[in-house]
Short mmCIF file of C-alpha atoms in Angstrom, two decimals:
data_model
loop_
_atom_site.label_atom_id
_atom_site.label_comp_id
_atom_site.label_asym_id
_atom_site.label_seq_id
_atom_site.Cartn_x
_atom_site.Cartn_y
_atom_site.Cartn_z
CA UNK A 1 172.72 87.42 149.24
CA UNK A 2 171.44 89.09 146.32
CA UNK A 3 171.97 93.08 147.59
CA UNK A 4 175.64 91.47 148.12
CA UNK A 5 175.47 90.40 144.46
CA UNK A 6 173.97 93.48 143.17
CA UNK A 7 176.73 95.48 144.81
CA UNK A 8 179.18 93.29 143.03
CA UNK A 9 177.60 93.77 140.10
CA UNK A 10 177.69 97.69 140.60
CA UNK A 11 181.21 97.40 140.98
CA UNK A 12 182.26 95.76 137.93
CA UNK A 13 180.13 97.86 136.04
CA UNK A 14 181.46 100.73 137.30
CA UNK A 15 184.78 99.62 136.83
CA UNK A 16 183.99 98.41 133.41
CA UNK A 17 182.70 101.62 132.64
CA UNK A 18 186.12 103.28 133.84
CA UNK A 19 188.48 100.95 131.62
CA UNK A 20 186.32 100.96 128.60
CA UNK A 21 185.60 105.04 128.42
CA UNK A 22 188.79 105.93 128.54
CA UNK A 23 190.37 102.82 126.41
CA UNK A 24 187.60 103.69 123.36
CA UNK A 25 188.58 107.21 123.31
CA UNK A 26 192.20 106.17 123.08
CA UNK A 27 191.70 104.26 120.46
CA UNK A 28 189.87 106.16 118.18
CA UNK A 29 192.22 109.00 118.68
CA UNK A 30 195.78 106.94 118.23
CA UNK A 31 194.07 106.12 114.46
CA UNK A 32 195.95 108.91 113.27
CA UNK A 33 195.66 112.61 112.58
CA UNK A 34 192.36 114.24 110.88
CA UNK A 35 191.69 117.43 108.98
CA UNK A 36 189.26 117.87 112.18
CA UNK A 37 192.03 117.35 114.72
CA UNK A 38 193.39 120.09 116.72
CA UNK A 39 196.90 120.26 118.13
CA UNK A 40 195.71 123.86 119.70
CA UNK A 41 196.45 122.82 123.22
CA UNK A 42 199.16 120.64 122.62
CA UNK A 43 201.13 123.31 121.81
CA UNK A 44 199.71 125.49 124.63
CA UNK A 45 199.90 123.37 127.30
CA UNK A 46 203.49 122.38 126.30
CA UNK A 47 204.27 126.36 126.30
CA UNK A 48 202.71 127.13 129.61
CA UNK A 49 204.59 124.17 130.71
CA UNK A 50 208.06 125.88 129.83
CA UNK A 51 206.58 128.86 131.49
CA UNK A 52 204.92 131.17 129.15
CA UNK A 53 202.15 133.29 130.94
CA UNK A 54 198.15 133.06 128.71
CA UNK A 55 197.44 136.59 127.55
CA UNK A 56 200.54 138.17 128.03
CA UNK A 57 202.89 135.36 125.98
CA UNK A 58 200.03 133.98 124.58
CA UNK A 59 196.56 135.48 122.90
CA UNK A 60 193.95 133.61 124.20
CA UNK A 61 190.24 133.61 123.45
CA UNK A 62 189.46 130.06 124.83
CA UNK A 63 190.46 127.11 126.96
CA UNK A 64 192.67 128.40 129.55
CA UNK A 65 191.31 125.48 132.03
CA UNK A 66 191.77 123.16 129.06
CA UNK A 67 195.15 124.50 128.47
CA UNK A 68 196.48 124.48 131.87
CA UNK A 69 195.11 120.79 132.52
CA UNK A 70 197.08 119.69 129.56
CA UNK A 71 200.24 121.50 131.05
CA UNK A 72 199.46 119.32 133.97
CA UNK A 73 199.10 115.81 131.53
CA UNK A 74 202.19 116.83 130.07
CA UNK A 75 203.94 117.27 134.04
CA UNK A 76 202.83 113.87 134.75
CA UNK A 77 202.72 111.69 131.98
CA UNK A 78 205.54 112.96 130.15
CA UNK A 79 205.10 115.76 126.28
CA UNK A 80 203.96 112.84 124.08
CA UNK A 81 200.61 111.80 122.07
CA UNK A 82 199.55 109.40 124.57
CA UNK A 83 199.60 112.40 127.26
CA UNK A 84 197.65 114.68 125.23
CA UNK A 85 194.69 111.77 124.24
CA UNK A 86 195.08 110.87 128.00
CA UNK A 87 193.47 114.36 129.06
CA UNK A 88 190.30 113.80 127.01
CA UNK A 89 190.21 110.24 128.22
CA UNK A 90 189.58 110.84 131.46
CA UNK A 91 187.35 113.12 131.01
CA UNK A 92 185.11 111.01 129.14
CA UNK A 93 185.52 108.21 131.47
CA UNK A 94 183.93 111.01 134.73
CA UNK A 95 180.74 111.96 132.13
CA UNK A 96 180.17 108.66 131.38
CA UNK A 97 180.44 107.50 135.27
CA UNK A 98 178.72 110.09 136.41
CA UNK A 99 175.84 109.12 133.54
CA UNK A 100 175.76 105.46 135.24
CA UNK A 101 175.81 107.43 138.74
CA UNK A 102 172.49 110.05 137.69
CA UNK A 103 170.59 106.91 135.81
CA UNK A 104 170.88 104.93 139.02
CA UNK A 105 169.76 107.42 141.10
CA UNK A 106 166.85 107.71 139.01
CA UNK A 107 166.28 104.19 139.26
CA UNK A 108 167.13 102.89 136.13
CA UNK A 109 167.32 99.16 136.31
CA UNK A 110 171.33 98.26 136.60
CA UNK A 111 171.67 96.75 133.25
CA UNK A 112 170.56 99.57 131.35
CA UNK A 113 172.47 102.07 133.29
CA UNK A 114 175.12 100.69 132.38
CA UNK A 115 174.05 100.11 129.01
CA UNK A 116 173.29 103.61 127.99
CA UNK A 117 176.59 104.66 130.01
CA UNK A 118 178.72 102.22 127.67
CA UNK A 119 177.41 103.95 124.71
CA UNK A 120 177.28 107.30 126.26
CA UNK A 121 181.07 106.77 126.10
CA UNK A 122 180.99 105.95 122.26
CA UNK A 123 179.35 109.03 121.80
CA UNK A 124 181.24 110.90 124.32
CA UNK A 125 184.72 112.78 123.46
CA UNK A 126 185.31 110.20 120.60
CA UNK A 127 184.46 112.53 118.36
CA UNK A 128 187.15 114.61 118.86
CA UNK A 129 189.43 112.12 120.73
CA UNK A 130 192.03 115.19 121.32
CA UNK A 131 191.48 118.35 124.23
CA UNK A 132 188.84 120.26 122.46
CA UNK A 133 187.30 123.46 124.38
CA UNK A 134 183.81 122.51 123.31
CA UNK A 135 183.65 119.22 125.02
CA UNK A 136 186.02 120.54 127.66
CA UNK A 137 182.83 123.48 128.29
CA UNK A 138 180.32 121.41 127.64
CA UNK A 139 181.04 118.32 129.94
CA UNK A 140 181.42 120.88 133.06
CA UNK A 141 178.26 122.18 131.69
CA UNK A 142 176.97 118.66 131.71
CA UNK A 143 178.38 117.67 135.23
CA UNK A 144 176.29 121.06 136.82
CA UNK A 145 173.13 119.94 135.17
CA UNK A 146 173.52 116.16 136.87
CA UNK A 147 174.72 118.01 140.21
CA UNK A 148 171.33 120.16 140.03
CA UNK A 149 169.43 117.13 139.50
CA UNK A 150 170.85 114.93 142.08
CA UNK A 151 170.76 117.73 144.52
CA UNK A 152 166.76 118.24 143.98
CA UNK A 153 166.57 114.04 143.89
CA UNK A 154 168.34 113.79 146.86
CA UNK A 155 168.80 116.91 148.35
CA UNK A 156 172.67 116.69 149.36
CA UNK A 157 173.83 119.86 149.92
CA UNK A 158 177.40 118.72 148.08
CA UNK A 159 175.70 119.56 144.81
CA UNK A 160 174.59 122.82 145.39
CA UNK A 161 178.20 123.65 146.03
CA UNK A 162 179.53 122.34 142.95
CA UNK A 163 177.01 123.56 140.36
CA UNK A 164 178.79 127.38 139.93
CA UNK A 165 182.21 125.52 140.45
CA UNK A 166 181.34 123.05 137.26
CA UNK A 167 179.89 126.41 135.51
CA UNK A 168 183.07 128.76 136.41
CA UNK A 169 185.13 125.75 135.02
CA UNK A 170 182.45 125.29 131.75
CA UNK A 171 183.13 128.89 131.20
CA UNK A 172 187.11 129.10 131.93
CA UNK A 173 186.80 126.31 128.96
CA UNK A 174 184.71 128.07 126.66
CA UNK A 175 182.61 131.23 127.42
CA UNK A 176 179.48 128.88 125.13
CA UNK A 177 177.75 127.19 125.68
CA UNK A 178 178.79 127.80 129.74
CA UNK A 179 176.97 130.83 129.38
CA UNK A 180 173.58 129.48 128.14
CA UNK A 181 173.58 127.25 130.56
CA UNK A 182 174.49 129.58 133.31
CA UNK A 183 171.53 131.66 132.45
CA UNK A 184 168.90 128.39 132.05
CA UNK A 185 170.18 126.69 135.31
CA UNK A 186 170.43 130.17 137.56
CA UNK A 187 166.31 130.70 136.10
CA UNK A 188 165.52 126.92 136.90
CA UNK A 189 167.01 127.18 140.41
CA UNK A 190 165.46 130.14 141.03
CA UNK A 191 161.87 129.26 140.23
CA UNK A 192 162.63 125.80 141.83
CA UNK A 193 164.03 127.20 145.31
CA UNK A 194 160.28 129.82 145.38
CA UNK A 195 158.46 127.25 144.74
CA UNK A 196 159.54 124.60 147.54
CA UNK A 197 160.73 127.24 149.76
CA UNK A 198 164.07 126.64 150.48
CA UNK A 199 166.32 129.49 151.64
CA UNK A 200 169.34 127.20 152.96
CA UNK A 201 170.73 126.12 149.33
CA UNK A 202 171.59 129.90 148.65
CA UNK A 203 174.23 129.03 151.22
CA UNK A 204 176.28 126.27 149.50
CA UNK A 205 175.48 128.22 145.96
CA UNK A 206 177.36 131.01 147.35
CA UNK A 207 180.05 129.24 148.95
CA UNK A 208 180.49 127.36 145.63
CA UNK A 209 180.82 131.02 144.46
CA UNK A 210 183.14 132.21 146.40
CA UNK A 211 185.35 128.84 146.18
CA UNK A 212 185.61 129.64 142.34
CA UNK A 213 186.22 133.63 143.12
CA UNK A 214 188.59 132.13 145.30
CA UNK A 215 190.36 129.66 142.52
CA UNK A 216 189.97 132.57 139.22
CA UNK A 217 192.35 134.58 142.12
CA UNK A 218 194.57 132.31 142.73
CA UNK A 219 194.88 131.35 138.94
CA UNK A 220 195.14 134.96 137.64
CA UNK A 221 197.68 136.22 140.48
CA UNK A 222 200.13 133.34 141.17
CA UNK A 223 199.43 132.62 137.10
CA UNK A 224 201.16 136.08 136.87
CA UNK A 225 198.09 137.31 134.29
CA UNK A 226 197.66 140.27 133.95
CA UNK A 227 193.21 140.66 134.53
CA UNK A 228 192.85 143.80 131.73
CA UNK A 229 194.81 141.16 129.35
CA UNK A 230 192.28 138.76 130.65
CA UNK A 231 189.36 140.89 130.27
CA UNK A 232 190.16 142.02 126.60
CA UNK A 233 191.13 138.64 125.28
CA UNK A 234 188.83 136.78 126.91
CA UNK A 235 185.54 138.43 128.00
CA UNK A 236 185.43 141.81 125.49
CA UNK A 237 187.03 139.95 121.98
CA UNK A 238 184.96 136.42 121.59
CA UNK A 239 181.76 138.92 122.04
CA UNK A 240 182.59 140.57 118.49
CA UNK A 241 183.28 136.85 116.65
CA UNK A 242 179.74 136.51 118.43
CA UNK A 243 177.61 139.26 117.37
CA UNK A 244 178.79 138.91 113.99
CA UNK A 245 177.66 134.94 113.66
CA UNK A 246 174.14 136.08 115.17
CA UNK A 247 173.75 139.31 112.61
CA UNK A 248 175.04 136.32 109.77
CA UNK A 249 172.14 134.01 111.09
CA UNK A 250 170.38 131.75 108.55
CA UNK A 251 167.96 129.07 110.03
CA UNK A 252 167.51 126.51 107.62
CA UNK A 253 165.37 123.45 108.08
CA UNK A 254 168.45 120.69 107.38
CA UNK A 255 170.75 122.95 110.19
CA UNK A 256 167.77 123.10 112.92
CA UNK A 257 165.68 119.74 112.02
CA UNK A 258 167.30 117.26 110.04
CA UNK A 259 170.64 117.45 111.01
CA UNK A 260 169.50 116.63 114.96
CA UNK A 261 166.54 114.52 114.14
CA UNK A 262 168.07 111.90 116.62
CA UNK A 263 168.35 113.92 119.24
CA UNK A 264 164.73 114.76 119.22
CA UNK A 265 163.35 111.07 118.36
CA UNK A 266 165.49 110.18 121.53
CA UNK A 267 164.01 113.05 123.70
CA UNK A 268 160.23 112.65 122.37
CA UNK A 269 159.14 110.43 124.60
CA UNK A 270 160.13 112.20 127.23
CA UNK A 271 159.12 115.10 125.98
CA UNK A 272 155.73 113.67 125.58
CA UNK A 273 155.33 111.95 128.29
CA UNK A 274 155.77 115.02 130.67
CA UNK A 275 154.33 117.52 128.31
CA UNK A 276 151.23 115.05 129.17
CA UNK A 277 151.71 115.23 132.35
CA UNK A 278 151.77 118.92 132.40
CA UNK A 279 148.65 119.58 130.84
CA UNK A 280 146.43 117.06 132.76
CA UNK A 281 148.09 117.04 136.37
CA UNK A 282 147.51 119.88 138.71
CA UNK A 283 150.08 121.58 140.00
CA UNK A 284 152.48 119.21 137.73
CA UNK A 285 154.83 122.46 137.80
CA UNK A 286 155.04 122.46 141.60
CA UNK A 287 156.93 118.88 141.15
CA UNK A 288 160.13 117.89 141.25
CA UNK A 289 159.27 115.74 138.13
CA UNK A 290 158.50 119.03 136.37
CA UNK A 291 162.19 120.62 137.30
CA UNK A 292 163.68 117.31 135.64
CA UNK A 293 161.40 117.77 132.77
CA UNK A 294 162.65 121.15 132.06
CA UNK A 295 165.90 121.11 133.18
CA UNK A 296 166.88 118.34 130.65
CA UNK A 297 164.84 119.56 127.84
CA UNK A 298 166.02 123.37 127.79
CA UNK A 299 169.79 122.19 128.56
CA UNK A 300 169.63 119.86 125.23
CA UNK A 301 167.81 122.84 123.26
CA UNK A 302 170.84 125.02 124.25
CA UNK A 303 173.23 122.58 122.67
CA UNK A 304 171.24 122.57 119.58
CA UNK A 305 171.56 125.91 119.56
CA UNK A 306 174.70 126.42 120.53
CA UNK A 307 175.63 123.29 117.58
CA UNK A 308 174.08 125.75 115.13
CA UNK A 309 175.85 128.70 115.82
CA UNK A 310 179.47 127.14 116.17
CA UNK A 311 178.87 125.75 112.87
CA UNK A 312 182.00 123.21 113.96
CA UNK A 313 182.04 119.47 113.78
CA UNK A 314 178.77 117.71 115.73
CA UNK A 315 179.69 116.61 118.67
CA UNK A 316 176.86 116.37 120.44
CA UNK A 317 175.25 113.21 119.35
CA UNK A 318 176.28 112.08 123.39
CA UNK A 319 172.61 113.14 124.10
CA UNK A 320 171.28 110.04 121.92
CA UNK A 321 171.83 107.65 125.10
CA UNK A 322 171.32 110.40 128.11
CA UNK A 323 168.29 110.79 126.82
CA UNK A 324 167.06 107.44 125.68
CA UNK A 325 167.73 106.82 129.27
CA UNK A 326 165.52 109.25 130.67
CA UNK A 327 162.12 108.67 128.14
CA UNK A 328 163.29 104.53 129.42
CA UNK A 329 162.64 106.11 132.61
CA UNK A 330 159.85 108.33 131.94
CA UNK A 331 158.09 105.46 130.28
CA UNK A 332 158.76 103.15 133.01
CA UNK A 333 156.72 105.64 135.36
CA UNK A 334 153.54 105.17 133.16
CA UNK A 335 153.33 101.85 132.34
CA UNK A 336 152.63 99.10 135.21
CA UNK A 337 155.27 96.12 132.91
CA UNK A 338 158.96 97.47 133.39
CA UNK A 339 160.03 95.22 130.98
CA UNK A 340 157.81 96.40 128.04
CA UNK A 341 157.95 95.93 123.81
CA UNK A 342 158.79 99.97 124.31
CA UNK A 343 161.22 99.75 126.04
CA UNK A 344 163.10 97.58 124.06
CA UNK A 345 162.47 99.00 120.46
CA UNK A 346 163.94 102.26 122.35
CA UNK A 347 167.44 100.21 123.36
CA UNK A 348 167.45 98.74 120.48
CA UNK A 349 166.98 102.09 118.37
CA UNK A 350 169.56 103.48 120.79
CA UNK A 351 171.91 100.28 119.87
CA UNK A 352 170.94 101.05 116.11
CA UNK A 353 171.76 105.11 116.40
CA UNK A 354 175.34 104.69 118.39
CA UNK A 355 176.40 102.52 115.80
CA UNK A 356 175.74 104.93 113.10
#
């Protein structure tokens, strides 16, 4: 009786969840236009829509996934507003699902899964509310760091597969931060797959390779694209608006500090906690505990960094519950009371924070 009313507890969660992601994002987008809003891929999704071809018709330096999915909003739903908020609507409903999904699995009590989902979803693609190629990149960034940490939690071979698709996707949305993440996750699953001995993952990777090959092919030929067009606009051009923000790099303590501060009061128990654990536990580094530790940490460092250099709105204050979730969790694995006085001045600074 009570597994049966747990499920049906999961379920109306989950389809909480679902309504209220994608009904809060429409909402705060149909308050009107903003100095802030774009109407980029509006206007490019409408025009590959009537047929014009990205980099021949149209110069392109980002977002072709982003652009094309909006073509496809615009097929379906009809060219209106509603179509265009639509797009970034359901894409913050799958994050913050799949949020409630990787909690669970981690074995997160119910209630605060779905807690820290609901105001992952606040966080989420509110802040832009409109297709934006940052969120776009970063939420398939997002979606192959929670398949790399289900896969090592549970081991289902499904995830391996879809890590490089979610990254070939991150990066056909924006080349960063896809490509700081590429480079972190590719390390971490190297070191991870020596160190546990496992030579049958490097199958799925590469078939998740070769299904993306596969789809860049397909989308390039039948697309009608021509690939030096592609090349030149896309891969050899953003690297010069790139190298001249690094040369032009300031640190400053309010950009790097301040202005995340929190992001790392949310992480630092985690970050504690395992740093801890680290230290005074032998071969710490050999567990799987150790691959969540730095997988999260280093993929919410890149963001930071990635925040700085892009020097456009923040928009990645989505962290704030993620990882409140996982020092709940973290802190949970220490302490013998589940329900603890830490635990709930952490909710209820997490409560505090989303509502600034």
């Amino acid at each position: 009786m009570r597994v049966k009313n747990l499920i049906t507890i999961n379920n109306f969660f989950i389809l909480f969840i679902l309504i209220f992601s994608i009904i809060v994002n429409q909402y705060y987008a149909s308050l009107g236009a903003f100095p802030l809003d774009t109407f980029y891929h509006f206007d490019l999704g409408y025009r590959i829509l009537k047929g014009d071809i990205p980099f021949t018709d149209i110069w392109m330096v980002s977002g072709v996934i982003v652009n094309y999915l909006q073509a496809f909003f615009f097929f379906i739903f009809g060219i209106n507003w509603t179509s265009y908020v639509l797009h970034a609507s359901i894409f913050n409903c799958i994050v913050s699902l799949a949020t409630y999904f990787l909690l669970r699995e981690f074995g997160l009590k119910i209630y605060y899964c779905f807690l820290y989902s609901l105001l992952f979803s606040l966080l989420g693609y509110t802040s832009s509310g409109t297709p934006f190629v940052d969120h776009h990149s970063t939420f398939f960034c997002l979606l192959a760091v929670y398949s790399l940490l289900f896969v090592i939690k549970n081991e289902k071979n499904i995830f391996w597969i879809l890590i490089p698709i979610f990254l070939g996707f991150a990066f056909l949305s924006k080349q960063v931060p896809a490509f700081y993440i590429f480079l972190i996750l590719s390390i971490i699953i190297i070191i991870y797959l020596f160190t546990f001995k496992k030579i049958d993952p490097l199958k799925s990777i590469l078939l998740g390779i070769i299904l993306f090959i596969f789809f860049l092919i397909l989308l390039i030929f039948f697309g009608g694209i021509k690939f030096e067009s592609f090349i030149n606009q896309y891969i050899l051009y953003p690297q010069s608006i790139g190298n001249d923000r690094f040369s032009n790099f300031k640190p400053t303590f309010h950009g790097i500090v301040s202005h995340f501060k929190f992001i790392y009061i949310s992480i630092a128990p985690f970050f504690f906690i395992n740093l801890k654990l680290t230290i005074s536990k032998k071969q710490f580094f050999k567990k799987k505990d150790f691959f969540y530790f730095i997988t999260i940490l280093l993929f919410t460092l890149s963001l930071i960094f990635h925040q700085f250099f892009t020097k456009n709105q923040t928009y990645i204050f989505f962290l704030i519950p993620l990882l409140v979730g996982f020092s709940h969790i973290a802190i949970n694995s220490i302490t013998e009371k589940k329900n603890n006085s830490i635990t709930f001045f952490l909710i209820l600074y997490c409560i505090l924070v989303t509502s600034k």
